[in-house]
Coordinates of C-alpha atoms in Angstrom, one line a residue:
M455 CA 2.3 19.3 -20.0
T456 CA 5.7 19.8 -18.4
L457 CA 6.8 22.9 -16.6
R458 CA 9.4 23.5 -19.2
M459 CA 6.8 23.4 -22.0
K460 CA 4.5 25.7 -20.0
R461 CA 7.4 28.2 -19.6
W462 CA 8.1 28.0 -23.3
W463 CA 4.4 28.5 -24.3
F464 CA 4.1 31.3 -21.7
T465 CA 7.1 33.1 -23.1
V466 CA 6.1 32.8 -26.7
G467 CA 2.5 33.6 -25.9
A468 CA 3.3 36.6 -23.9
S469 CA 5.7 38.0 -26.5
A470 CA 3.3 37.3 -29.4
L471 CA 0.3 38.8 -27.5
M472 CA 2.3 41.9 -26.8
I473 CA 3.4 42.3 -30.4
V474 CA -0.2 41.7 -31.7
I475 CA -1.7 44.2 -29.2
F476 CA 0.9 46.9 -29.9
S477 CA 0.6 46.3 -33.7
I478 CA -3.2 46.5 -33.6
V479 CA -3.0 49.7 -31.5
I480 CA -0.5 51.3 -33.9
I481 CA -2.5 50.2 -37.0
Q482 CA -5.7 51.5 -35.6
A483 CA -4.0 54.8 -34.6
F484 CA -2.4 55.1 -38.1
N485 CA -5.7 54.3 -39.8
Y486 CA -7.5 56.9 -37.7
F487 CA -4.8 59.5 -38.5
S488 CA -4.8 58.6 -42.2
L489 CA -8.6 58.7 -42.5
N490 CA -8.8 62.1 -40.7
T491 CA -6.1 63.4 -43.1
I492 CA -8.0 62.1 -46.1
R493 CA -11.2 63.7 -44.8
E494 CA -9.5 67.0 -44.4
Q495 CA -7.8 66.8 -47.8
G496 CA -11.2 65.9 -49.3
R497 CA -12.9 68.9 -47.7
M498 CA -10.1 71.2 -48.6
A499 CA -10.1 69.9 -52.2
A500 CA -13.9 70.2 -52.5
E501 CA -13.8 73.8 -51.1
M502 CA -11.0 74.8 -53.5
L503 CA -12.9 73.2 -56.4
R504 CA -16.1 75.1 -55.3
I505 CA -14.2 78.4 -55.2
T506 CA -12.5 77.8 -58.5
L507 CA -15.7 76.9 -60.2
T508 CA -17.4 80.0 -58.8
E509 CA -14.5 82.1 -60.1
Q510 CA -14.8 80.5 -63.6
M511 CA -18.5 81.1 -63.5
R512 CA -18.0 84.8 -62.6
D513 CA -15.3 85.2 -65.3
G514 CA -17.5 83.5 -67.9
V515 CA -15.1 80.5 -68.5
I516 CA -17.2 77.9 -66.8
E517 CA -17.2 75.8 -70.0
D518 CA -13.5 75.0 -69.3
R519 CA -14.3 73.2 -66.0
D520 CA -13.6 69.8 -67.5
T521 CA -10.0 70.9 -68.0
L522 CA -9.9 71.8 -64.4
F523 CA -11.1 68.3 -63.4
K524 CA -8.4 66.7 -65.6
R525 CA -5.7 68.7 -63.9
M526 CA -6.9 67.8 -60.5
R527 CA -6.9 64.1 -61.3
T528 CA -3.2 64.4 -61.8
I529 CA -2.9 65.0 -58.0
P530 CA -1.3 61.8 -56.4
G531 CA -4.0 59.7 -54.8
L532 CA -6.9 61.6 -56.3
V533 CA -8.5 59.1 -58.7
D534 CA -11.9 60.7 -59.2
V535 CA -13.3 64.3 -59.1
R536 CA -16.8 65.3 -60.3
V537 CA -19.2 68.1 -59.9
L538 CA -22.9 67.3 -59.6
R539 CA -25.7 69.7 -60.5
G540 CA -28.6 70.1 -58.2
E541 CA -32.2 70.6 -59.3
P542 CA -32.0 74.5 -58.9
V543 CA -28.9 74.7 -61.2
I544 CA -30.4 72.2 -63.7
H545 CA -33.6 74.3 -63.8
Q546 CA -31.6 77.5 -64.5
F547 CA -28.7 76.3 -66.6
G548 CA -29.7 72.8 -67.9
P549 CA -28.4 69.3 -67.1
G550 CA -24.7 70.0 -68.1
F551 CA -22.3 67.2 -68.8
D552 CA -23.3 63.6 -68.4
S553 CA -20.6 63.2 -65.7
E554 CA -22.3 65.9 -63.7
R555 CA -25.4 63.7 -63.0
P556 CA -25.5 61.8 -59.7
K557 CA -24.7 58.1 -60.1
L558 CA -24.2 56.8 -56.6
D559 CA -26.8 56.5 -53.9
M560 CA -24.6 58.4 -51.6
E561 CA -24.5 61.3 -54.1
K562 CA -28.3 61.3 -54.4
R563 CA -28.7 61.4 -50.7
V564 CA -26.3 64.3 -50.3
L565 CA -28.2 66.3 -53.0
A566 CA -31.5 65.5 -51.3
T567 CA -30.5 66.1 -47.6
G568 CA -27.6 68.6 -47.9
N569 CA -25.5 66.4 -45.5
W570 CA -22.0 65.3 -46.6
E571 CA -21.2 61.6 -46.6
E572 CA -18.2 59.4 -46.9
S573 CA -17.6 55.7 -47.7
F574 CA -15.0 53.2 -48.5
V575 CA -15.7 51.2 -51.7
K576 CA -13.9 48.7 -53.8
S577 CA -13.2 49.9 -57.3
G578 CA -11.8 46.8 -59.1
D579 CA -8.8 45.6 -57.1
E580 CA -8.3 49.0 -55.6
A581 CA -9.8 50.4 -52.3
V582 CA -11.1 53.9 -52.7
Y583 CA -12.2 56.5 -50.2
R584 CA -15.2 58.6 -51.5
I585 CA -16.5 61.9 -50.0
T586 CA -19.4 63.9 -51.3
I587 CA -19.8 67.5 -50.1
P588 CA -22.9 69.6 -50.9
Y589 CA -22.9 73.1 -52.3
I590 CA -25.5 75.2 -50.5
A591 CA -26.5 78.6 -51.8
R592 CA -25.5 81.4 -49.4
S593 CA -25.2 85.1 -49.8
A594 CA -23.0 85.7 -46.9
G595 CA -19.2 85.2 -46.9
G596 CA -16.6 85.9 -49.5
L597 CA -18.6 84.2 -52.3
N598 CA -22.2 85.2 -53.0
C599 CA -23.9 82.4 -54.8
M600 CA -26.9 84.6 -55.4
E601 CA -25.0 86.6 -57.9
C602 CA -25.1 83.8 -60.5
H603 CA -27.8 81.5 -59.2
K604 CA -31.4 82.7 -58.9
V605 CA -32.2 80.3 -56.1
P606 CA -33.5 80.8 -52.6
E607 CA -31.1 81.1 -49.6
G608 CA -30.1 77.6 -48.5
S609 CA -30.9 75.8 -51.7
I610 CA -28.7 72.8 -52.6
N611 CA -27.1 73.9 -55.9
G612 CA -25.0 70.7 -56.3
A613 CA -22.2 68.6 -54.8
V614 CA -18.6 67.7 -55.3
T615 CA -17.6 64.0 -55.3
L616 CA -13.9 63.1 -54.7
G617 CA -12.3 59.7 -54.7
F618 CA -8.9 59.0 -53.1
S619 CA -7.0 55.7 -53.6
L620 CA -6.0 54.0 -50.3
E621 CA -3.2 52.1 -51.8
N622 CA -0.7 54.8 -51.1
M623 CA -2.0 55.1 -47.6
R624 CA -1.6 51.4 -47.1
R625 CA 2.0 51.5 -48.5
S626 CA 2.7 54.3 -46.2
E627 CA 1.1 52.4 -43.3
I628 CA 3.2 49.4 -44.0
L629 CA 6.4 51.4 -44.3
S630 CA 5.5 53.2 -41.0
I631 CA 4.5 50.1 -39.1
A632 CA 7.2 47.7 -40.2
P633 CA 10.0 49.3 -38.2
V634 CA 7.7 49.5 -35.1
V635 CA 6.8 45.8 -35.5
F636 CA 10.5 44.9 -36.0
L637 CA 11.3 46.7 -32.8
L638 CA 8.5 45.0 -31.0
L639 CA 9.8 41.6 -32.3
L640 CA 13.2 42.4 -30.9
F641 CA 11.6 43.5 -27.6
G642 CA 9.6 40.2 -27.6
L643 CA 12.7 38.2 -28.1
A644 CA 14.5 40.1 -25.4
L645 CA 11.5 39.6 -23.1
G646 CA 11.5 35.8 -23.9
Y647 CA 15.1 35.5 -23.2
F648 CA 14.7 37.4 -19.9
L649 CA 11.7 35.2 -18.9
K650 CA 13.7 32.1 -19.8
R651 CA 16.5 33.2 -17.6
L652 CA 14.1 34.2 -14.9
F653 CA 12.2 30.9 -14.9
R654 CA 15.1 28.5 -15.6
P655 CA 16.1 28.0 -11.9
M656 CA 12.5 27.3 -11.1
V657 CA 12.1 24.8 -14.0
E658 CA 15.4 23.0 -13.3
T659 CA 14.6 22.8 -9.6
A660 CA 11.1 21.5 -10.3
E661 CA 12.5 18.9 -12.8
N662 CA 15.2 17.8 -10.3
M663 CA 12.7 17.6 -7.5
K664 CA 10.4 15.5 -9.6
S665 CA 13.2 13.1 -10.4
V666 CA 14.3 13.0 -6.7
V667 CA 10.8 12.4 -5.5
E668 CA 10.1 9.7 -8.0
S669 CA 13.3 7.9 -6.9
A670 CA 12.3 8.3 -3.3
R671 CA 8.9 6.7 -4.0
E672 CA 10.9 3.7 -5.3
G673 CA 12.9 3.7 -2.0
D674 CA 16.0 5.5 -3.3
F675 CA 16.8 8.5 -1.2
S676 CA 20.3 9.2 -2.7
G677 CA 19.1 11.8 -5.2
R678 CA 19.9 15.5 -4.7
I679 CA 18.7 18.7 -6.3
T680 CA 21.2 21.1 -8.0
I681 CA 21.0 24.5 -6.3
S682 CA 20.8 26.9 -9.3
A683 CA 19.6 30.1 -7.5
K684 CA 20.2 32.1 -4.4
D685 CA 16.5 33.1 -3.8
E686 CA 13.6 31.2 -2.4
I687 CA 14.0 28.5 -5.1
G688 CA 17.5 27.8 -3.9
E689 CA 16.3 27.6 -0.3
I690 CA 13.6 25.1 -1.4
A691 CA 16.3 23.0 -3.1
E692 CA 18.6 23.2 -0.1
H693 CA 15.9 22.2 2.4
T694 CA 14.8 19.3 0.1
N695 CA 18.4 18.1 -0.1
A696 CA 18.6 18.2 3.7
L697 CA 15.3 16.3 4.0
M698 CA 16.5 13.6 1.5
E699 CA 19.8 13.3 3.4
T700 CA 17.9 12.8 6.7
L701 CA 15.6 10.2 5.1
D702 CA 18.5 8.4 3.4
Q703 CA 20.3 8.1 6.7
S704 CA 17.2 7.2 8.8
I705 CA 15.8 4.7 6.3
G706 CA 19.2 3.2 5.8
K707 CA 19.7 2.7 9.5
I708 CA 16.2 1.3 9.9
S709 CA 16.8 -1.1 6.9
T710 CA 20.1 -2.1 8.5
Y711 CA 18.4 -2.8 11.8
I712 CA 15.7 -4.7 10.1
G713 CA 18.2 -6.6 8.1
S714 CA 19.8 -7.8 11.3
L715 CA 16.5 -9.5 12.2
G716 CA 16.7 -11.8 9.2
E717 CA 18.3 -12.3 5.9
Y718 CA 16.9 -10.6 2.7
N719 CA 16.5 -12.9 -0.2
Q720 CA 17.1 -11.6 -3.7
R721 CA 13.5 -10.7 -4.4
Q722 CA 13.2 -8.7 -1.2
A723 CA 16.3 -6.6 -2.2
D724 CA 14.5 -5.6 -5.4
H725 CA 11.5 -4.2 -3.4
N726 CA 10.9 -0.6 -2.8
Q727 CA 13.1 0.1 0.2
L728 CA 10.6 2.4 1.9
D729 CA 7.6 0.2 1.3
H730 CA 9.5 -2.9 2.4
T731 CA 10.8 -1.1 5.5
V732 CA 7.3 0.1 6.4
H733 CA 6.0 -3.4 5.8
I734 CA 8.6 -5.0 8.1
V735 CA 8.0 -2.4 10.8
E736 CA 4.2 -3.2 10.6
E737 CA 5.0 -6.9 10.9
M738 CA 7.3 -6.1 13.9
V739 CA 4.5 -4.2 15.6
G740 CA 2.1 -7.1 14.8
A741 CA 4.7 -9.6 16.2
T742 CA 5.0 -7.5 19.4
R743 CA 1.3 -7.6 19.9
F744 CA 1.3 -11.3 19.1
K745 CA 3.9 -11.8 21.8
Q746 CA 1.8 -9.8 24.3
A747 CA -1.1 -12.1 23.5
I748 CA 0.7 -15.4 23.9
E749 CA 2.4 -14.3 27.1
N750 CA -1.1 -14.5 28.6
D751 CA -2.0 -17.8 27.1
L752 CA -2.4 -20.7 29.5
D753 CA -0.2 -23.3 28.0
L754 CA 1.7 -24.4 24.9
D755 CA -1.4 -25.7 23.3
E756 CA -3.0 -22.3 23.3
I757 CA 0.3 -20.7 22.0
Y758 CA 0.4 -23.2 19.1
A759 CA -3.2 -22.6 18.4
R760 CA -2.6 -18.8 18.2
I761 CA 0.4 -19.3 15.8
S762 CA -1.9 -21.4 13.6
R763 CA -4.5 -18.6 13.6
V764 CA -1.9 -16.0 12.7
L765 CA -0.7 -18.1 9.7
K766 CA -4.3 -18.5 8.5
N767 CA -5.8 -15.1 9.2
H768 CA -2.8 -12.7 8.9
F769 CA -0.6 -14.4 6.4
E770 CA -3.6 -16.0 4.6
L771 CA -1.9 -19.4 4.4
T772 CA -3.9 -22.6 3.9
Q773 CA -1.2 -25.3 4.0
F774 CA 1.4 -25.4 6.8
A775 CA 2.6 -27.5 9.7
F776 CA 4.6 -27.1 12.9
Y777 CA 7.0 -29.8 14.3
Q778 CA 8.3 -29.7 17.8
V779 CA 11.7 -31.4 18.5
E780 CA 11.4 -33.9 21.3
S781 CA 14.2 -34.8 23.7
D782 CA 14.8 -38.1 21.9
S783 CA 15.4 -36.2 18.6
T784 CA 12.1 -37.1 17.2
F785 CA 9.6 -34.7 15.6
K786 CA 6.1 -34.2 17.2
L787 CA 3.5 -32.7 14.9
M788 CA 1.9 -29.9 16.9
F789 CA -0.6 -28.7 14.2
A790 CA -1.1 -29.0 10.5
E791 CA -3.5 -27.4 7.9
G792 CA -4.3 -28.5 4.4
L793 CA -3.2 -32.1 4.6
E794 CA -4.7 -34.5 2.2
D795 CA -7.0 -37.3 3.6
G796 CA -4.9 -40.0 5.1
R797 CA -1.6 -38.0 5.2
E798 CA 0.0 -37.4 8.6
S799 CA 2.4 -34.7 7.5
W800 CA 3.8 -32.8 4.5
C801 CA 7.1 -34.8 4.8
D802 CA 8.1 -38.4 4.8
P803 CA 7.1 -40.2 8.0
A804 CA 10.8 -41.0 8.6
V805 CA 11.4 -37.3 9.4
Q806 CA 9.2 -37.5 12.5
L807 CA 11.1 -40.5 13.7
N808 CA 14.5 -38.8 13.3
S809 CA 14.5 -35.0 13.2
E810 CA 18.1 -34.9 11.9
I811 CA 16.7 -35.9 8.5
C812 CA 15.1 -32.5 8.3
R813 CA 17.4 -30.1 6.6
A814 CA 16.0 -27.1 8.4
K815 CA 16.6 -28.7 11.8
R816 CA 20.0 -30.0 10.9
S817 CA 21.3 -26.7 9.4
A818 CA 19.4 -24.4 11.8
A819 CA 18.6 -22.3 8.7
N820 CA 15.7 -21.6 6.4
V821 CA 15.1 -24.1 3.7
S822 CA 13.1 -23.1 0.6
S823 CA 12.4 -24.7 -2.7
L824 CA 11.8 -21.3 -4.4
N825 CA 15.2 -21.3 -6.1
D826 CA 15.9 -25.0 -5.9
P827 CA 12.9 -27.4 -6.1
E828 CA 15.2 -30.3 -5.1
M829 CA 16.5 -28.6 -2.0
C830 CA 14.9 -31.2 0.3
S831 CA 14.2 -34.7 -1.0
H832 CA 12.0 -35.6 2.0
F833 CA 9.2 -33.2 1.1
C834 CA 6.0 -35.2 0.6
S835 CA 7.9 -37.9 -1.2
G836 CA 8.1 -35.6 -4.2
E837 CA 4.4 -35.7 -4.8
K838 CA 3.8 -32.0 -4.1
N839 CA 6.8 -30.9 -6.3
N840 CA 5.0 -32.5 -9.2
G841 CA 2.0 -30.3 -8.4
G842 CA 4.1 -27.2 -8.6
F843 CA 4.0 -26.4 -4.9
V844 CA 6.7 -24.3 -3.1
Y845 CA 7.8 -25.1 0.4
A846 CA 9.6 -23.0 3.0
C847 CA 10.7 -24.4 6.3
V848 CA 11.7 -21.9 9.1
P849 CA 13.4 -23.3 12.3
I850 CA 12.6 -21.7 15.7
M851 CA 15.6 -21.4 17.9
L852 CA 15.2 -22.3 21.6
S853 CA 18.2 -22.1 24.0
G854 CA 20.6 -21.9 21.1
S855 CA 19.3 -25.0 19.3
V856 CA 16.4 -25.8 17.0
G857 CA 13.3 -26.4 19.1
G858 CA 10.9 -26.7 16.2
V859 CA 10.3 -26.2 12.5
L860 CA 7.5 -24.3 10.8
Q861 CA 6.7 -25.6 7.4
M862 CA 4.7 -23.6 4.9
V863 CA 3.5 -25.0 1.6
L864 CA 2.5 -22.4 -1.1
T865 CA 1.3 -22.3 -4.6
P866 CA 3.5 -20.2 -7.0
E867 CA 0.9 -17.4 -6.8
E868 CA 1.0 -17.4 -3.0
A869 CA 4.8 -17.5 -3.1
E870 CA 4.8 -14.4 -5.4
K871 CA 2.3 -12.6 -3.2
H872 CA 4.2 -13.5 0.0
S873 CA 7.7 -13.0 -1.4
D874 CA 9.1 -12.2 2.1
I875 CA 7.1 -14.8 4.0
E876 CA 10.3 -16.4 5.5
Q877 CA 11.5 -13.2 7.0
T878 CA 8.2 -11.9 8.3
V879 CA 7.2 -15.3 9.8
N880 CA 10.6 -15.5 11.4
I881 CA 9.9 -12.2 13.2
Y882 CA 6.8 -13.8 14.8
L883 CA 8.7 -17.0 15.6
K884 CA 11.5 -15.0 17.3
E885 CA 8.9 -13.2 19.4
A886 CA 7.3 -16.5 20.2
A887 CA 10.5 -18.4 21.0
P888 CA 11.2 -17.0 24.5
V889 CA 7.5 -17.5 25.5
I890 CA 7.5 -21.1 24.1
E891 CA 10.8 -21.8 25.9
A892 CA 9.5 -20.4 29.2
R893 CA 6.3 -22.5 28.8
Q894 CA 8.4 -25.6 28.1
L895 CA 10.6 -24.9 31.1
M896 CA 7.5 -24.5 33.3
R897 CA 6.0 -27.7 31.9
S898 CA 9.3 -29.5 32.5
L899 CA 9.6 -28.1 36.1
K900 CA 6.0 -29.0 36.7
E901 CA 6.5 -32.4 35.2
S902 CA 9.6 -32.9 37.4
A903 CA 7.7 -31.8 40.5
M904 CA 5.0 -34.3 39.7
R905 CA 7.3 -37.3 39.1
D906 CA 9.1 -39.5 41.5
P907 CA 12.9 -38.9 40.9
M908 CA 13.7 -42.6 41.7
T909 CA 11.2 -44.4 39.5
G910 CA 10.2 -41.7 37.0
L911 CA 6.5 -42.5 37.8
Y912 CA 4.0 -39.8 38.7
N913 CA 3.9 -39.0 42.4
R914 CA 1.1 -38.2 44.9
R915 CA 1.3 -34.4 43.9
F916 CA 0.3 -35.3 40.4
L917 CA -2.6 -37.3 41.7
E918 CA -3.8 -34.4 43.8
E919 CA -3.4 -32.0 40.9
Y920 CA -5.2 -34.0 38.1
I921 CA -7.6 -36.4 39.8
D922 CA -10.5 -34.0 39.7
T923 CA -10.2 -33.7 35.9
L924 CA -9.9 -37.4 35.5
T925 CA -12.9 -38.3 37.7
A926 CA -14.9 -35.6 36.1
N927 CA -14.3 -37.2 32.7
M928 CA -15.3 -40.6 34.2
T929 CA -18.5 -39.1 35.6
R930 CA -19.3 -37.3 32.3
N931 CA -18.7 -40.4 30.2
K932 CA -20.6 -42.6 32.7
S933 CA -17.5 -44.8 32.9
S934 CA -15.7 -46.4 35.8
L935 CA -12.1 -46.0 37.1
G936 CA -10.3 -49.0 38.5
I937 CA -8.0 -48.2 41.5
L938 CA -5.2 -50.6 42.4
M939 CA -3.3 -50.1 45.6
C940 CA 0.0 -52.1 45.5
D941 CA 2.4 -52.7 48.3
I942 CA 5.6 -54.9 48.4
D943 CA 5.3 -57.7 51.0
F944 CA 7.8 -57.5 53.8
F945 CA 9.6 -54.6 52.3
K946 CA 11.0 -53.4 55.6
Q947 CA 12.9 -56.7 55.9
V948 CA 14.7 -55.9 52.6
N949 CA 16.0 -52.6 54.0
D950 CA 17.0 -54.2 57.3
E951 CA 18.6 -57.3 55.8
Y952 CA 20.1 -56.0 52.5
G953 CA 20.3 -52.3 52.9
H954 CA 18.5 -49.4 51.3
D955 CA 20.3 -49.8 48.0
I956 CA 18.7 -53.1 47.5
G957 CA 15.4 -51.7 48.7
D958 CA 15.7 -49.0 46.1
Q959 CA 16.4 -51.6 43.5
V960 CA 13.3 -53.5 44.5
I961 CA 11.2 -50.3 44.2
K962 CA 12.6 -49.6 40.8
G963 CA 11.9 -53.2 39.8
L964 CA 8.3 -52.8 40.7
S965 CA 8.1 -49.5 38.8
D966 CA 9.5 -51.3 35.7
V967 CA 6.9 -54.0 36.1
L968 CA 4.1 -51.5 36.2
V969 CA 5.4 -49.7 33.1
D970 CA 5.7 -52.9 31.2
V971 CA 2.3 -54.4 32.2
V972 CA -0.1 -51.4 32.3
R973 CA -1.7 -50.0 29.2
A974 CA -0.8 -46.6 27.7
S975 CA -4.0 -45.1 29.0
D976 CA -3.3 -46.3 32.5
I977 CA -1.5 -44.2 35.1
A978 CA 1.1 -45.6 37.5
I979 CA 1.8 -43.5 40.6
R980 CA 4.3 -44.0 43.4
Y981 CA 2.0 -43.1 46.3
G982 CA 4.7 -43.2 49.0
G983 CA 7.5 -45.6 50.2
E984 CA 6.8 -49.0 48.8
E985 CA 3.1 -48.2 48.0
F986 CA 2.0 -47.6 44.4
I987 CA -1.4 -46.7 42.9
V988 CA -2.4 -47.7 39.4
L989 CA -5.4 -45.9 37.9
L990 CA -7.3 -47.8 35.2
P991 CA -9.6 -45.5 33.2
D992 CA -12.7 -47.2 31.6
T993 CA -12.1 -50.4 33.5
D994 CA -14.6 -52.4 35.5
A995 CA -14.0 -54.8 38.4
D996 CA -13.2 -57.8 36.2
G997 CA -10.7 -55.9 34.1
S998 CA -9.1 -54.4 37.2
M999 CA -8.7 -57.8 38.8
L1000 CA -7.2 -59.2 35.6
L1001 CA -4.6 -56.4 35.4
A1002 CA -3.9 -56.6 39.2
E1003 CA -3.1 -60.3 38.8
R1004 CA -0.8 -59.6 35.8
I1005 CA 1.1 -57.1 37.9
R1006 CA 1.3 -59.4 40.9
K1007 CA 2.5 -62.4 38.9
A1008 CA 5.1 -60.2 37.0
M1009 CA 6.4 -59.0 40.3
E1010 CA 6.5 -62.5 41.7
A1011 CA 8.6 -63.7 38.7
A1012 CA 11.0 -60.8 38.9
A1013 CA 14.4 -61.5 40.5
F1014 CA 16.8 -59.0 42.1
Q1015 CA 20.5 -59.6 42.4
T1016 CA 22.1 -59.0 45.9
P1017 CA 25.5 -59.8 47.4
Q1018 CA 23.8 -62.6 49.3
G1019 CA 22.3 -64.0 46.1
E1020 CA 19.1 -63.7 44.1
L1021 CA 16.1 -62.0 45.8
K1022 CA 12.5 -62.3 44.9
K1023 CA 9.6 -60.4 46.4
T1024 CA 5.8 -60.6 46.2
L1025 CA 3.1 -58.0 45.9
S1026 CA -0.2 -57.5 47.6
V1027 CA -2.9 -55.6 45.7
G1028 CA -6.1 -54.0 46.9
I1029 CA -8.8 -53.0 44.4
S1030 CA -11.8 -50.6 44.4
I1031 CA -13.9 -49.1 41.6
F1032 CA -14.9 -45.5 41.2
P1033 CA -17.7 -44.4 41.4
E1034 CA -19.5 -47.7 41.9
E1035 CA -18.1 -48.2 45.5
G1036 CA -18.0 -44.5 46.6
T1037 CA -19.1 -41.1 45.6
G1038 CA -15.6 -39.6 46.1
F1039 CA -12.3 -40.6 44.6
W1040 CA -10.4 -40.5 47.9
Q1041 CA -13.0 -42.6 49.5
C1042 CA -12.4 -45.2 46.9
V1043 CA -8.7 -44.9 47.5
K1044 CA -9.3 -45.7 51.1
Y1045 CA -11.4 -48.7 50.1
A1046 CA -8.5 -50.0 48.0
D1047 CA -6.2 -49.5 50.9
I1048 CA -8.6 -51.5 53.1
A1049 CA -8.6 -54.3 50.5
L1050 CA -4.8 -54.2 50.5
Y1051 CA -4.7 -54.5 54.2
Q1052 CA -7.1 -57.4 54.1
A1053 CA -4.9 -59.1 51.4
K1054 CA -1.9 -58.8 53.7
E1055 CA -3.9 -60.1 56.6
R1056 CA -5.0 -63.1 54.5
G1057 CA -1.5 -64.2 53.6
R1058 CA -0.1 -61.6 51.2
N1059 CA 0.9 -62.1 47.5
Q1060 CA -2.7 -61.8 46.4
S1061 CA -5.1 -59.4 44.8
L1062 CA -8.3 -58.6 46.7
K1063 CA -11.2 -56.5 45.7
F1064 CA -12.9 -54.3 48.2
S1065 CA -16.3 -55.4 49.7
K1066 CA -18.4 -53.7 52.3
D1067 CA -17.9 -56.4 54.8
M1068 CA -14.2 -55.5 54.9
W1069 CA -15.1 -52.1 56.3
E1070 CA -17.2 -53.8 59.0
E1071 CA -14.6 -56.4 59.9
D1072 CA -11.8 -53.9 60.5
E1073 CA -12.8 -51.5 63.2
S1074 CA -9.6 -49.5 62.6
Y1075 CA -11.1 -48.0 59.5

């Protein structure tokens, strides 16, 4: 029930209750007064009748008493009057008229007890008040009953029964009460009007406040309450308006700031502004904590793993992928979830070969099939579109350009549940971007520090940094590691005769040979000067010798152009096997160096595997 209805019912109820209570009180008072009046009239009439009958008896005209009764019945309101004879009178004078015999129980009780009684009875359709008063024989007083009646003192000689109609009394009651009730009705109406005026500001303020609060729950804080009173109700309205004004400005500013973090799509604009703002703030807090976590991660792999966990655990996504843009404009798939068996990515394989095919990468903007299923023609070759899936691709910006693309694949139900998934995920990506960029820079710097600037091959620092990990894997897998120590024959003569530029050209030529000949799993390192080390994981002595010969022959066939004509150089290679020939890696490197020294001693341009007798023959080692 509304407050307005409560006010109406209260006003009507209070007025009606007041009228009823006052009417009942007046009616009861009038009834009491009327009944007392009738009682007094009955007693007076009975006493007058007794006196008159006594006088008639004294004067000897008692036989005319019926005429007296007829005259009394003409009195307004008196409908019945009778005299009843008691046993002493009947015994002395006889039974008298038939009407003088008791007929009612009340009359019999009065003649028997001598106590007067009254009652209200129904005579036809008329209400009648009856009173029966006894005549008791007394010698004292103005009338001496003993003069005519030979009865003892205190005997009950008879009784008088009178009947008064109540219809006149009721008419008088109605005529008396009607003006009072009318006045009470006017007072009730006036009271109702006064209560309405009294409660109207409270009701209007409450209704306005309800409307304003309901709008606020929907995120609309523009509603205001009309101030309709100058009392506490008006102060409440004024303070509420001030609160709504503050909320409107504050939430509006927050929404504006949040809007600057990412674009709202149409469905986001339809959301409850307050709920959506709270949701985005919660996501921003979560993203901040996420950034604090990834700042302590060891490397990019851990960061990408954490991003994957956030997508699965926080956003409850089951199908997604992240592509990193490589320096050669290719895509590298960093992680993926929900891919079908045999599928490498959610997109056409051509996208990974050329990242410019990706619309999100090319436009540096979010790409979604929510409103346009044909937005990107390279999504899973159209297979997922047929299944009703929705995709959303969000680029991550690194140093002003797209450094990667997060792709989310959702069912229509998931898209409805996560209507703002692009915006909220973008908050996390923006927090992750500087950390990823810093890690990539650190990796690039570390990579640069571990590579030889002339040849692009790994340098000795890389070997010192990662050899423990590599040898540990060899030991754990019970495999062997081939170590090739390569050195250009008579390289000093090249620098002396042709200059350092040609010498550098020869060193680059050897590095190109190594890159072309060795396997992808092998590691070529410029150890220093014209010396190179090639590490051959999972390779035994025969395999190491085979690859050493391939390198040597390729170098022997290479030709270098100089001002003096074509230049060819040969290569000497020393070979050792870890851990077969030594318990420590650097010990095996020394063995390979001894084998290299022996190859040069034995004529150069040859590959020679280390043997224990080489250590014994060369006392310098």
